Amino acid sequence: MVIPIRYHVRNVTVRWRSTLATLMGIALVVAVFVLLRALAAGIEKSSAQTGDPRNVLVVRKGSQAESSSLVTREQLQALQYLDGIARNSDGQPLISADVITLLLAPRASGDGEANLLLRGVTPRGRELRPQVHLTNGRWLEPGKREVVVSENLARRFKGLEIGGTLKAGIGRLLVVGTFSAGGSAYDSEVWMDADEARLLFEREMYSSLILRPVDEVAYRSLTNSIESDKRFALRAEREVEYYAKQTLTAVPIKILASLLGSAMSVGAVFAAMNTMYAAIGSRTREIGTLRVLGFSRLSILLGFLLEGGLLAFLGGLMGTSVSYGLYQYVILRGITFGTMNFQSFSETTFQFAMPPILLLVGLLFSILVGVIGSILPAWRASRIPVISALKSL
Amino acid sequence: MAIEPIVEVRELSKVYLQGETNVVALNRVSVGIQAGEFVVLMGPSGSGKSTLLHLIAGIDRPTSGQVLVRGINVANLNESALAEWRNRNVGFVFQSFNLIPVLTAAENVELPLLLTSLSSRQRREHVAAALDLVGLTERAKHLPRQLSGGQEQRVAIARALVTDPLLVVADEPTGNLDSKSATDVLTILQSLSREANKTVIMVTHDPKAAAFGSRQLHLEKGEIVA
């Protein structure tokens, strides 16, 4: 039988003033940990939300990203007559060649410039991505140097408001509309006409192809004929699978979360340890009394581990509450974050994502901090000789 | 007919190492205590009276000799067996009460019962009976700091009695009390030995407190002198 839990619970709450600093320290660590993980989760979510399960993306064999892929006009010509490609209401095959390039643009915040991902698309390309919808202005006209930009980028860069212009090589591109793409990777892109883009940037080739097979059987035969044809040297995979792999961008933030999280948690462990040493020091006679009454060393040890865990859990509860509050605020205000995409080297925007599991991990993390910090103090408490404990003041 | 003593102390010695010198706290003490006795241990500071009490109660270990309580040599028990033995057989009353500040009077009294196999209902009944015995039924839900010193010590006595132990040991139980409260506490201890046939062993400096006992043992320099 162990010491009643209420004994430890009340001890934590009774001396809340002396434990507040420790609680806040642990809360801070947990909040930082959870928020950094929420950023990483946001980037991954944005990748995961991109793509239509019916679409197939075709890139050059060996290229990891669309931006480093090349597809020739001959390849487009050959592919668009393959059997099994779905057709739109006008009877045209649903296949589109995109041109991907990077543009340097000044940040709205004023601190320097960053790369924007510019996607040249055809009208078919827009049909294949119904999640992209116009929110303001009008859609671009083929054959003109016009662009539509994602709302996220419009907020983050200078000159991307409707009517603004964007410097592109020797020319300028007119912003005619803004779009939103449901939290997907397209929310970090600028779109223009594909052939106009090839002219402007003097590109012979396209970057990637997107197409839609009529059904699952057609999907298999199409990918098979594209990939097995030695002349093509192309790779075909579902658009959703391609984007699901584009999570490299989240890696630096994940590393930061781990480094910062572990460095700070060492500090939090010591804070918990200090608090528990103080708590045990001031309760030596109580511990002696419990021992005299017949409570074993083990129950003293477990009791104080529990108390340390409980203390840190309260801190963790504070920390996760703060980070959840911040998350709700950010979502409500529609605030987005930007970082460098490490596959396309362009600015990518995203929102926090805070799945419940992340909050749970934060809480478990805090309990762990408390229990680890309490091991030495609890061990000492359980080893105090009864007689000297009783004589202590 | 000779009655077997409930506590039999044989050739009991306790030597402390203080710095580099050995201090003999108890020197080959032998004594027997019968059931229902109220034995008072008296003597100046450092005479070994508290050491003898601690050794009999199993919260300290002798250097040599035996403490037999109902035939069990307490000194031979290992740490966890000793803790269990204390819980079953000894009720403690301390000079400074030693109640747990965050627990109510009733919860303090219940503490030693948590180590028994009693159901929570049985525990409640025992706690109620013990608090009734010391006249504190109405204070059951008070925290120690809401009680007077005399009331705190009576709660401590209830905690000592609640397991129905063989021995009740008290170390200067009236040392921190005014004379009215002291008399209340001593009266309770006396009635335990007289009416409930409990064996009570008490350490005190105070001759007035000692007068409540049925037998006095005087110690000096680690030996019983009278």
Coordinates of C-alpha atoms in Angstrom, one line a residue:
Chain A
M1 CA 0.0 0.0 0.0
V2 CA 1.4 3.4 -0.9
I3 CA 1.0 6.8 0.8
P4 CA -2.4 8.3 -0.2
I5 CA -2.2 10.3 -3.4
R6 CA -4.1 13.2 -1.7
Y7 CA -1.1 13.6 0.6
H8 CA 1.1 14.4 -2.4
V9 CA -1.5 16.3 -4.3
R10 CA -2.2 18.6 -1.4
N11 CA 1.5 19.2 -0.8
V12 CA 1.9 20.3 -4.4
T13 CA -1.1 22.7 -4.1
V14 CA -0.3 23.9 -0.6
R15 CA 3.1 25.2 -1.5
W16 CA 2.1 26.6 -4.9
R17 CA 4.0 29.8 -4.4
S18 CA 7.3 28.1 -4.1
T19 CA 6.5 25.8 -7.0
L20 CA 5.2 28.4 -9.3
A21 CA 8.6 29.3 -10.8
T22 CA 9.2 25.6 -11.5
L23 CA 5.8 25.2 -13.0
M24 CA 6.3 28.2 -15.3
G25 CA 9.7 26.9 -16.3
I26 CA 8.3 23.5 -17.3
A27 CA 5.3 25.3 -18.9
L28 CA 7.7 27.3 -21.1
V29 CA 9.7 24.3 -22.2
V30 CA 6.5 22.4 -23.1
A31 CA 5.0 25.4 -24.9
V32 CA 8.2 25.9 -27.0
F33 CA 8.4 22.2 -27.7
V34 CA 4.7 21.9 -28.8
L35 CA 4.8 25.1 -30.9
L36 CA 7.9 24.1 -32.8
R37 CA 6.4 20.7 -33.5
A38 CA 3.2 22.4 -34.5
L39 CA 5.1 24.4 -37.1
A40 CA 6.8 21.2 -38.5
A41 CA 3.4 19.5 -38.5
G42 CA 1.9 22.5 -40.4
I43 CA 4.5 22.2 -43.1
E44 CA 3.9 18.5 -43.4
K45 CA 0.2 19.0 -43.5
S46 CA 0.5 21.5 -46.3
S47 CA 2.4 19.0 -48.3
A48 CA 0.0 16.2 -47.5
Q49 CA -3.0 18.3 -48.5
T50 CA -1.7 19.0 -51.9
G51 CA -2.7 17.0 -54.9
D52 CA -5.7 15.2 -56.3
P53 CA -5.8 11.4 -55.8
R54 CA -6.9 11.1 -59.5
N55 CA -3.9 13.0 -60.9
V56 CA -0.5 11.6 -62.0
L57 CA 2.6 13.7 -61.9
V58 CA 5.3 13.0 -64.4
V59 CA 8.9 14.2 -63.9
R60 CA 12.3 13.4 -65.3
K61 CA 13.8 10.2 -63.8
G62 CA 16.1 11.0 -61.0
S63 CA 14.8 14.5 -60.2
Q64 CA 13.5 14.9 -56.6
A65 CA 11.4 18.0 -57.3
E66 CA 9.5 19.5 -60.2
S67 CA 11.8 22.5 -60.1
S68 CA 14.8 20.3 -61.1
S69 CA 12.9 18.3 -63.7
L70 CA 12.8 18.7 -67.5
V71 CA 10.2 17.4 -69.9
T72 CA 10.6 18.1 -73.6
R73 CA 7.9 19.2 -76.0
E74 CA 8.3 16.0 -77.9
Q75 CA 7.6 14.0 -74.7
L76 CA 4.5 16.0 -74.2
Q77 CA 3.4 15.4 -77.8
A78 CA 4.0 11.7 -77.4
L79 CA 2.3 11.3 -74.1
Q80 CA -0.9 13.3 -74.7
Y81 CA -2.0 10.6 -77.3
L82 CA -1.5 7.7 -75.0
D83 CA -4.7 5.7 -74.2
G84 CA -6.4 6.0 -70.9
I85 CA -6.1 9.7 -70.3
A86 CA -9.4 11.3 -69.3
R87 CA -10.9 14.0 -71.4
N88 CA -12.8 17.1 -70.4
S89 CA -16.2 18.2 -71.7
D90 CA -14.6 19.6 -74.8
G91 CA -13.1 16.3 -75.6
Q92 CA -9.5 17.4 -74.9
P93 CA -7.1 15.1 -73.0
L94 CA -6.6 16.2 -69.4
I95 CA -2.8 16.6 -69.5
S96 CA -0.9 19.7 -68.8
A97 CA 2.8 20.7 -69.0
D98 CA 4.0 23.1 -66.3
V99 CA 7.0 25.4 -66.3
I100 CA 8.5 25.9 -62.9
T101 CA 10.9 28.7 -62.2
L102 CA 12.0 30.9 -59.3
L103 CA 11.6 34.6 -59.1
L104 CA 13.3 36.9 -56.6
A105 CA 10.9 39.3 -54.9
P106 CA 11.1 41.8 -52.0
R107 CA 9.5 40.8 -48.8
A108 CA 6.6 42.9 -47.5
S109 CA 8.4 43.1 -44.1
G110 CA 11.2 45.0 -45.8
D111 CA 14.0 42.6 -44.8
G112 CA 15.4 41.5 -48.0
E113 CA 14.2 39.3 -50.8
A114 CA 13.2 35.7 -51.2
N115 CA 12.5 33.2 -54.0
L116 CA 9.0 32.7 -55.2
L117 CA 7.9 29.6 -57.0
L118 CA 6.4 30.6 -60.3
R119 CA 4.3 27.9 -62.1
G120 CA 3.5 28.3 -65.7
V121 CA 0.2 26.5 -66.3
T122 CA -2.1 25.8 -69.2
P123 CA -6.0 26.0 -69.0
R124 CA -5.9 22.2 -68.6
G125 CA -3.5 22.5 -65.7
R126 CA -6.1 24.6 -63.9
E127 CA -8.9 22.1 -64.6
L128 CA -6.7 19.4 -63.1
R129 CA -6.3 21.4 -59.8
P130 CA -9.9 22.3 -58.8
Q131 CA -8.7 23.2 -55.2
V132 CA -7.2 26.3 -56.6
H133 CA -9.9 28.9 -56.7
L134 CA -9.9 32.6 -57.5
T135 CA -10.6 34.8 -54.5
N136 CA -10.1 38.3 -55.9
G137 CA -9.6 39.9 -59.3
R138 CA -9.7 37.7 -62.4
W139 CA -7.9 34.7 -63.9
L140 CA -4.9 35.2 -66.1
E141 CA -5.3 35.4 -69.9
P142 CA -3.2 33.0 -72.0
G143 CA -0.6 34.7 -74.1
K144 CA -0.3 37.7 -71.7
R145 CA 2.3 38.5 -69.1
E146 CA -0.2 38.3 -66.3
V147 CA 0.0 36.3 -63.0
V148 CA -2.4 35.3 -60.3
V149 CA -0.8 34.9 -56.8
S150 CA -1.8 33.0 -53.7
E151 CA -3.3 35.1 -51.0
N152 CA -0.5 34.0 -48.6
L153 CA 2.2 35.3 -50.9
A154 CA 0.3 38.5 -51.7
R155 CA 0.4 39.3 -48.0
R156 CA 4.1 38.4 -47.6
F157 CA 5.6 40.1 -50.6
K158 CA 5.8 43.7 -52.0
G159 CA 4.0 44.4 -55.2
L160 CA 1.9 41.2 -55.2
E161 CA -1.4 43.1 -54.7
I162 CA -3.8 43.2 -57.6
G163 CA -2.5 45.8 -60.1
G164 CA 1.1 45.4 -58.8
T165 CA 3.9 44.1 -60.9
L166 CA 6.6 41.5 -60.4
K167 CA 10.0 41.8 -62.0
A168 CA 10.8 38.8 -64.1
G169 CA 14.1 38.8 -66.1
I170 CA 13.8 41.6 -68.6
G171 CA 10.1 42.1 -68.3
R172 CA 7.4 42.7 -65.7
L173 CA 4.4 40.6 -64.8
L174 CA 1.1 42.2 -63.9
V175 CA -0.8 40.8 -60.9
V176 CA -4.5 40.3 -62.0
G177 CA -5.9 38.1 -59.3
T178 CA -5.4 36.2 -56.1
F179 CA -6.2 32.6 -55.3
S180 CA -6.5 30.2 -52.4
A181 CA -5.7 26.5 -52.5
G182 CA -7.0 25.1 -49.3
G183 CA -3.8 25.0 -47.3
S184 CA -1.9 23.0 -50.0
A185 CA 1.5 23.7 -51.4
Y186 CA -0.1 25.8 -54.2
D187 CA -0.8 28.4 -51.5
S188 CA 2.9 29.2 -51.8
E189 CA 2.9 29.8 -55.6
V190 CA 2.5 32.4 -58.4
W191 CA 0.8 31.2 -61.5
M192 CA 1.1 32.4 -65.1
D193 CA 0.5 31.1 -68.6
A194 CA 2.9 28.2 -69.4
D195 CA 3.8 29.1 -73.0
E196 CA 4.3 32.7 -72.0
A197 CA 6.6 31.6 -69.2
R198 CA 8.7 29.5 -71.6
L199 CA 9.0 32.6 -73.9
L200 CA 9.8 35.0 -71.1
F201 CA 12.4 32.7 -69.5
E202 CA 13.7 31.4 -72.8
R203 CA 13.0 27.8 -71.9
E204 CA 12.9 25.1 -74.5
M205 CA 11.4 22.6 -72.1
Y206 CA 8.7 22.1 -69.6
S207 CA 9.4 21.1 -66.0
S208 CA 6.7 18.5 -65.4
L209 CA 3.5 17.0 -66.7
I210 CA 0.3 16.4 -64.9
L211 CA -2.4 14.1 -66.3
R212 CA -5.5 12.3 -65.2
P213 CA -6.1 8.6 -66.1
V214 CA -9.7 7.6 -66.7
D215 CA -9.6 4.9 -64.1
E216 CA -7.4 2.6 -61.9
V217 CA -6.6 0.2 -64.8
A218 CA -5.6 3.1 -67.0
Y219 CA -3.5 4.5 -64.2
R220 CA -1.5 1.3 -64.1
S221 CA -1.1 0.9 -67.8
L222 CA -0.2 4.6 -68.2
T223 CA 2.5 4.7 -65.5
N224 CA 3.8 1.4 -66.8
S225 CA 4.1 2.6 -70.4
I226 CA 5.6 6.0 -69.3
E227 CA 8.2 4.5 -67.0
S228 CA 9.1 1.5 -69.1
D229 CA 9.8 3.5 -72.3
K230 CA 13.5 4.0 -72.4
R231 CA 13.2 7.0 -74.7
F232 CA 11.2 9.0 -72.2
A233 CA 13.4 8.5 -69.0
L234 CA 10.4 9.8 -67.0
R235 CA 9.0 8.9 -63.7
A236 CA 5.2 8.9 -63.0
E237 CA 3.5 8.8 -59.7
R238 CA 0.3 9.9 -58.1
E239 CA 0.3 13.7 -57.4
V240 CA -0.6 13.1 -53.7
E241 CA 2.3 10.7 -53.3
Y242 CA 4.7 13.1 -54.8
Y243 CA 3.7 15.9 -52.4
A244 CA 3.6 13.6 -49.4
K245 CA 7.3 13.0 -50.0
Q246 CA 8.0 16.7 -50.1
T247 CA 8.4 17.0 -46.3
L248 CA 12.1 17.8 -46.3
T249 CA 11.2 21.4 -45.6
A250 CA 10.0 20.4 -42.1
V251 CA 13.3 18.8 -41.2
P252 CA 15.2 21.9 -40.0
I253 CA 12.3 22.9 -37.8
K254 CA 12.1 19.4 -36.4
I255 CA 15.8 19.4 -35.6
L256 CA 15.4 22.8 -33.9
A257 CA 12.5 21.5 -31.9
S258 CA 14.5 18.5 -30.8
L259 CA 17.7 20.5 -30.0
L260 CA 15.9 23.3 -28.2
G261 CA 13.5 20.8 -26.6
S262 CA 16.2 18.7 -25.2
A263 CA 18.4 21.6 -24.1
M264 CA 15.5 23.2 -22.3
S265 CA 14.3 20.0 -20.8
V266 CA 17.6 19.5 -19.1
G267 CA 17.1 22.9 -17.5
A268 CA 13.6 21.9 -16.5
V269 CA 14.8 18.6 -15.0
F270 CA 17.1 20.5 -12.8
A271 CA 14.4 23.0 -11.8
A272 CA 12.2 20.1 -10.8
M273 CA 15.0 18.5 -9.0
N274 CA 15.7 21.6 -7.0
T275 CA 12.1 22.0 -6.1
M276 CA 11.8 18.4 -5.0
Y277 CA 15.0 18.6 -2.9
A278 CA 13.6 21.7 -1.2
A279 CA 10.2 20.0 -0.7
I280 CA 11.8 16.9 0.8
G281 CA 14.2 18.9 2.9
S282 CA 11.4 20.8 4.6
R283 CA 9.4 17.6 5.2
T284 CA 12.1 15.4 6.6
R285 CA 10.3 15.0 9.9
E286 CA 7.1 14.1 8.0
I287 CA 8.9 11.4 6.1
G288 CA 10.4 10.1 9.4
T289 CA 6.8 10.0 10.8
L290 CA 5.5 8.1 7.8
R291 CA 8.3 5.6 8.2
V292 CA 7.6 5.1 11.9
L293 CA 3.9 4.5 11.1
G294 CA 5.1 1.6 8.9
F295 CA 5.3 3.1 5.3
S296 CA 8.2 1.4 3.5
R297 CA 11.1 3.0 1.8
L298 CA 9.6 2.0 -1.6
S299 CA 6.3 3.8 -0.9
I300 CA 8.2 6.9 0.1
L301 CA 10.3 6.7 -3.1
L302 CA 7.2 6.1 -5.3
G303 CA 5.3 8.8 -3.5
F304 CA 7.8 11.5 -4.2
L305 CA 8.3 10.4 -7.8
L306 CA 4.6 10.7 -8.2
E307 CA 4.7 14.2 -6.6
G308 CA 7.4 15.4 -8.9
G309 CA 5.5 14.0 -11.9
L310 CA 2.3 15.7 -10.7
L311 CA 4.1 19.0 -10.3
A312 CA 5.5 18.8 -13.8
F313 CA 2.2 17.7 -15.2
L314 CA 0.6 20.9 -13.9
G315 CA 3.4 22.8 -15.6
G316 CA 2.8 20.8 -18.7
L317 CA -0.9 21.5 -18.5
M318 CA -0.1 25.3 -18.4
G319 CA 2.4 24.9 -21.3
T320 CA 0.0 23.0 -23.6
S321 CA -2.9 25.4 -22.7
V322 CA -0.7 28.4 -23.7
S323 CA 0.4 26.8 -26.9
Y324 CA -3.2 25.7 -27.8
G325 CA -4.4 29.2 -27.0
L326 CA -1.7 30.7 -29.3
Y327 CA -2.6 28.2 -32.0
Q328 CA -6.3 29.1 -31.8
Y329 CA -5.4 32.8 -32.0
V330 CA -3.1 32.2 -35.1
I331 CA -5.8 30.2 -36.8
L332 CA -8.5 32.7 -36.0
R333 CA -6.4 35.6 -37.3
G334 CA -5.4 33.7 -40.4
I335 CA -1.7 34.2 -39.7
T336 CA 0.6 32.2 -41.9
F337 CA 4.3 31.5 -41.6
G338 CA 6.9 31.3 -44.2
T339 CA 10.1 29.3 -44.6
M340 CA 12.5 28.2 -47.3
N341 CA 11.3 25.1 -49.1
F342 CA 14.4 22.9 -49.2
Q343 CA 13.3 21.1 -52.4
S344 CA 12.4 24.0 -54.6
F345 CA 14.4 26.6 -52.7
S346 CA 11.4 29.0 -52.7
E347 CA 9.4 30.6 -50.0
T348 CA 6.7 28.3 -48.7
T349 CA 3.9 29.4 -46.5
F350 CA 2.0 27.3 -44.0
Q351 CA -0.1 27.4 -40.8
F352 CA 0.3 25.8 -37.5
A353 CA -1.1 22.3 -37.2
M354 CA -1.8 21.0 -33.7
P355 CA -3.2 17.5 -33.7
P356 CA -4.4 16.3 -30.3
I357 CA -1.6 13.8 -30.2
L358 CA 0.9 16.7 -30.1
L359 CA -0.7 18.0 -26.9
L360 CA -0.7 14.6 -25.4
V361 CA 3.0 14.2 -26.3
G362 CA 3.6 17.6 -24.6
L363 CA 1.9 16.4 -21.4
L364 CA 3.8 13.1 -21.3
F365 CA 7.0 15.0 -21.9
S366 CA 6.3 17.2 -18.9
I367 CA 5.6 14.2 -16.7
L368 CA 8.8 12.6 -17.8
V369 CA 10.7 15.8 -16.9
G370 CA 9.2 15.8 -13.4
V371 CA 9.8 12.1 -12.7
I372 CA 13.4 12.2 -13.9
G373 CA 14.0 15.4 -11.9
S374 CA 12.6 13.6 -8.8
I375 CA 14.6 10.4 -8.9
L376 CA 17.5 11.7 -6.9
P377 CA 15.5 13.7 -4.3
A378 CA 13.0 10.8 -3.9
W379 CA 15.9 8.3 -3.5
R380 CA 17.4 10.5 -0.8
A381 CA 14.0 10.8 1.0
S382 CA 13.6 7.1 1.1
R383 CA 17.1 6.6 2.6
I384 CA 16.8 9.0 5.4
P385 CA 17.4 7.1 8.7
V386 CA 14.2 7.2 10.8
I387 CA 15.7 8.5 14.0
S388 CA 17.5 11.5 12.4
A389 CA 14.5 12.3 10.3
L390 CA 12.4 12.5 13.5
K391 CA 14.9 14.8 15.2
S392 CA 15.0 17.2 12.2
L393 CA 13.1 20.4 12.6
Chain B
M1 CA 1.9 -17.5 39.0
A2 CA 4.7 -15.7 37.1
I3 CA 3.3 -13.7 34.1
E4 CA 5.5 -13.6 31.0
P5 CA 6.5 -10.0 30.4
I6 CA 5.2 -8.5 27.2
V7 CA 8.4 -6.7 26.6
E8 CA 11.7 -8.2 27.6
V9 CA 14.9 -6.3 27.3
R10 CA 18.1 -8.3 27.6
E11 CA 21.6 -6.9 28.0
L12 CA 20.7 -4.1 25.6
S13 CA 23.5 -1.8 24.5
K14 CA 23.7 1.1 22.1
V15 CA 27.0 2.7 21.2
Y16 CA 27.1 5.8 18.9
L17 CA 30.2 6.9 17.0
Q18 CA 30.4 10.6 17.6
G19 CA 33.4 12.0 15.7
E20 CA 36.1 9.6 16.6
T21 CA 34.9 8.6 20.1
N22 CA 32.4 6.0 21.0
V23 CA 29.5 7.2 23.1
V24 CA 27.7 4.6 25.1
A25 CA 24.1 5.6 25.1
L26 CA 22.8 2.4 26.7
N27 CA 25.0 -0.1 28.6
R28 CA 23.7 -3.7 29.0
V29 CA 20.2 -2.8 30.2
S30 CA 17.8 -5.5 31.1
V31 CA 14.2 -5.0 32.1
G32 CA 10.8 -6.6 31.8
I33 CA 7.5 -4.9 31.2
Q34 CA 4.1 -6.5 31.9
A35 CA 1.0 -6.1 29.8
G36 CA -1.1 -3.2 31.1
E37 CA 1.8 -1.4 32.8
F38 CA 2.3 2.3 32.4
V39 CA 6.1 2.5 32.6
V40 CA 7.7 6.0 32.8
L41 CA 11.3 6.3 31.8
M42 CA 13.0 9.2 33.6
G43 CA 16.5 10.6 33.8
P44 CA 18.6 13.6 32.8
S45 CA 19.4 14.4 29.2
G46 CA 21.8 11.9 27.6
S47 CA 20.8 9.2 30.2
G48 CA 19.6 6.9 27.4
K49 CA 15.9 6.9 28.1
S50 CA 14.9 8.0 24.6
T51 CA 17.3 5.5 23.1
L52 CA 15.7 2.7 25.2
L53 CA 12.3 3.8 24.0
H54 CA 13.4 3.9 20.3
L55 CA 15.0 0.4 20.6
I56 CA 11.9 -1.1 22.2
A57 CA 9.7 0.5 19.5
G58 CA 11.8 -0.7 16.7
I59 CA 12.8 2.6 15.2
D60 CA 16.5 2.2 16.1
R61 CA 18.8 -0.8 16.2
P62 CA 20.9 -1.9 19.2
T63 CA 24.6 -2.5 19.1
S64 CA 24.1 -5.7 21.1
G65 CA 21.5 -7.4 23.2
Q66 CA 17.8 -8.3 22.5
V67 CA 14.4 -6.7 22.6
L68 CA 11.8 -9.4 22.8
V69 CA 8.2 -8.2 22.3
R70 CA 5.8 -11.1 22.7
G71 CA 8.8 -13.4 22.1
I72 CA 9.8 -11.7 18.8
N73 CA 13.4 -10.4 18.7
V74 CA 12.7 -7.0 17.1
A75 CA 16.4 -6.4 16.5
N76 CA 16.5 -9.4 14.1
L77 CA 13.8 -8.1 11.7
N78 CA 14.9 -6.7 8.4
E79 CA 14.0 -3.2 7.3
S80 CA 10.6 -3.9 5.7
A81 CA 9.6 -6.6 8.2
L82 CA 10.4 -4.1 11.0
A83 CA 8.2 -1.4 9.3
E84 CA 5.4 -3.9 9.1
W85 CA 5.9 -4.9 12.7
R86 CA 5.8 -1.3 13.9
N87 CA 2.6 -0.7 12.0
R88 CA 0.9 -3.7 13.7
N89 CA 2.3 -3.5 17.2
V90 CA 3.4 0.0 18.2
G91 CA 1.5 3.2 18.5
F92 CA 3.7 6.4 18.6
V93 CA 3.1 9.7 20.4
F94 CA 5.8 12.3 19.8
Q95 CA 6.7 15.5 21.7
S96 CA 6.0 17.6 18.6
F97 CA 2.9 15.7 17.6
N98 CA 4.2 15.0 14.1
L99 CA 0.9 15.2 12.4
I100 CA 0.9 15.6 8.6
P101 CA 0.0 19.2 8.0
V102 CA -1.9 18.7 4.8
L103 CA -4.1 16.0 6.1
T104 CA -7.2 16.4 8.3
A105 CA -7.4 15.0 11.8
A106 CA -9.4 12.0 10.5
E107 CA -7.0 11.4 7.6
N108 CA -4.0 11.6 10.0
V109 CA -5.6 9.0 12.2
E110 CA -6.4 6.8 9.2
L111 CA -2.8 6.8 7.9
P112 CA -1.6 3.6 9.7
L113 CA -4.8 1.8 8.8
L114 CA -3.9 2.3 5.1
L115 CA -1.3 -0.4 5.5
T116 CA -3.8 -2.9 6.8
S117 CA -6.3 -5.0 4.9
L118 CA -9.3 -3.1 6.3
S119 CA -12.0 -1.9 3.9
S120 CA -12.5 1.8 3.7
R121 CA -15.7 1.5 5.7
Q122 CA -14.0 -0.4 8.5
R123 CA -11.2 2.2 8.4
R124 CA -13.8 5.0 8.8
E125 CA -15.4 3.1 11.8
H126 CA -12.0 2.7 13.5
V127 CA -11.0 6.3 12.9
A128 CA -14.4 7.5 14.4
A129 CA -13.9 5.3 17.4
A130 CA -10.4 6.5 18.0
L131 CA -11.3 10.2 17.7
D132 CA -14.2 9.6 20.0
L133 CA -11.9 8.1 22.6
V134 CA -9.8 11.3 22.7
G135 CA -12.9 13.5 22.5
L136 CA -12.3 15.0 19.1
T137 CA -15.1 13.7 17.0
E138 CA -16.1 17.2 16.1
R139 CA -12.7 18.1 14.9
A140 CA -12.3 15.2 12.5
K141 CA -12.3 17.5 9.4
H142 CA -9.9 20.1 10.8
L143 CA -6.4 20.4 9.6
P144 CA -3.7 20.3 12.3
R145 CA -3.0 24.1 12.1
Q146 CA -6.7 24.6 13.0
L147 CA -6.2 22.7 16.3
S148 CA -4.7 23.7 19.6
G149 CA -1.5 21.9 20.7
G150 CA -3.5 19.8 23.2
Q151 CA -5.9 18.8 20.4
E152 CA -3.1 18.0 18.1
Q153 CA -1.6 15.7 20.6
R154 CA -4.9 14.0 21.2
V155 CA -5.2 13.4 17.5
A156 CA -1.7 11.9 17.6
I157 CA -2.9 9.6 20.4
A158 CA -5.9 8.6 18.3
R159 CA -3.5 7.8 15.5
A160 CA -1.4 5.7 17.9
L161 CA -4.4 3.7 19.1
V162 CA -6.3 3.2 15.9
T163 CA -4.5 0.0 14.9
D164 CA -5.1 -1.4 18.4
P165 CA -1.3 -2.0 19.0
L166 CA 0.3 -4.0 21.8
L167 CA 2.4 -1.0 22.9
V168 CA 1.9 2.7 23.0
V169 CA 5.2 4.6 23.2
A170 CA 5.3 8.3 24.0
D171 CA 8.4 10.5 23.9
E172 CA 7.9 13.6 26.1
P173 CA 4.2 13.8 25.0
T174 CA 3.5 16.7 27.2
G175 CA 6.8 18.6 26.5
N176 CA 5.1 21.1 24.3
L177 CA 1.8 21.4 26.1
D178 CA 0.3 23.7 28.8
S179 CA -0.5 22.0 32.1
K180 CA -4.2 21.6 31.4
S181 CA -3.7 20.0 28.0
A182 CA -0.8 17.9 29.5
T183 CA -3.2 16.6 32.2
D184 CA -5.8 15.7 29.5
V185 CA -3.2 13.8 27.5
L186 CA -1.7 12.0 30.6
T187 CA -5.2 11.0 31.8
I188 CA -5.9 9.4 28.4
L189 CA -2.6 7.5 28.5
Q190 CA -3.4 6.4 32.1
S191 CA -6.9 5.2 31.3
L192 CA -5.4 3.2 28.3
S193 CA -3.3 1.2 30.7
R194 CA -5.9 0.9 33.4
E195 CA -9.1 0.4 31.5
A196 CA -7.9 -1.0 28.1
N197 CA -5.0 -3.0 29.5
K198 CA -2.6 -1.4 27.0
T199 CA 1.1 -1.3 27.7
V200 CA 2.2 2.3 27.7
I201 CA 5.9 3.4 27.9
M202 CA 6.5 7.1 28.3
V203 CA 9.7 9.1 28.4
T204 CA 9.5 12.4 30.4
H205 CA 11.5 14.9 32.4
D206 CA 8.5 16.1 34.3
P207 CA 7.9 14.5 37.8
K208 CA 4.3 15.5 37.7
A209 CA 3.8 13.7 34.4
A210 CA 5.7 10.7 35.8
A211 CA 3.2 10.5 38.7
F212 CA 0.6 9.2 36.2
G213 CA 2.6 6.1 35.5
S214 CA 2.3 2.8 37.4
R215 CA 6.1 2.2 37.5
Q216 CA 9.1 4.5 37.1
L217 CA 12.5 3.6 35.8
H218 CA 15.3 6.0 36.3
L219 CA 18.2 6.0 33.9
E220 CA 21.6 7.6 34.3
K221 CA 24.6 7.3 32.0
G222 CA 23.0 4.5 30.0
E223 CA 22.0 2.3 33.0
I224 CA 18.8 1.8 35.0
V225 CA 19.6 3.1 38.5
A226 CA 16.2 2.7 40.1

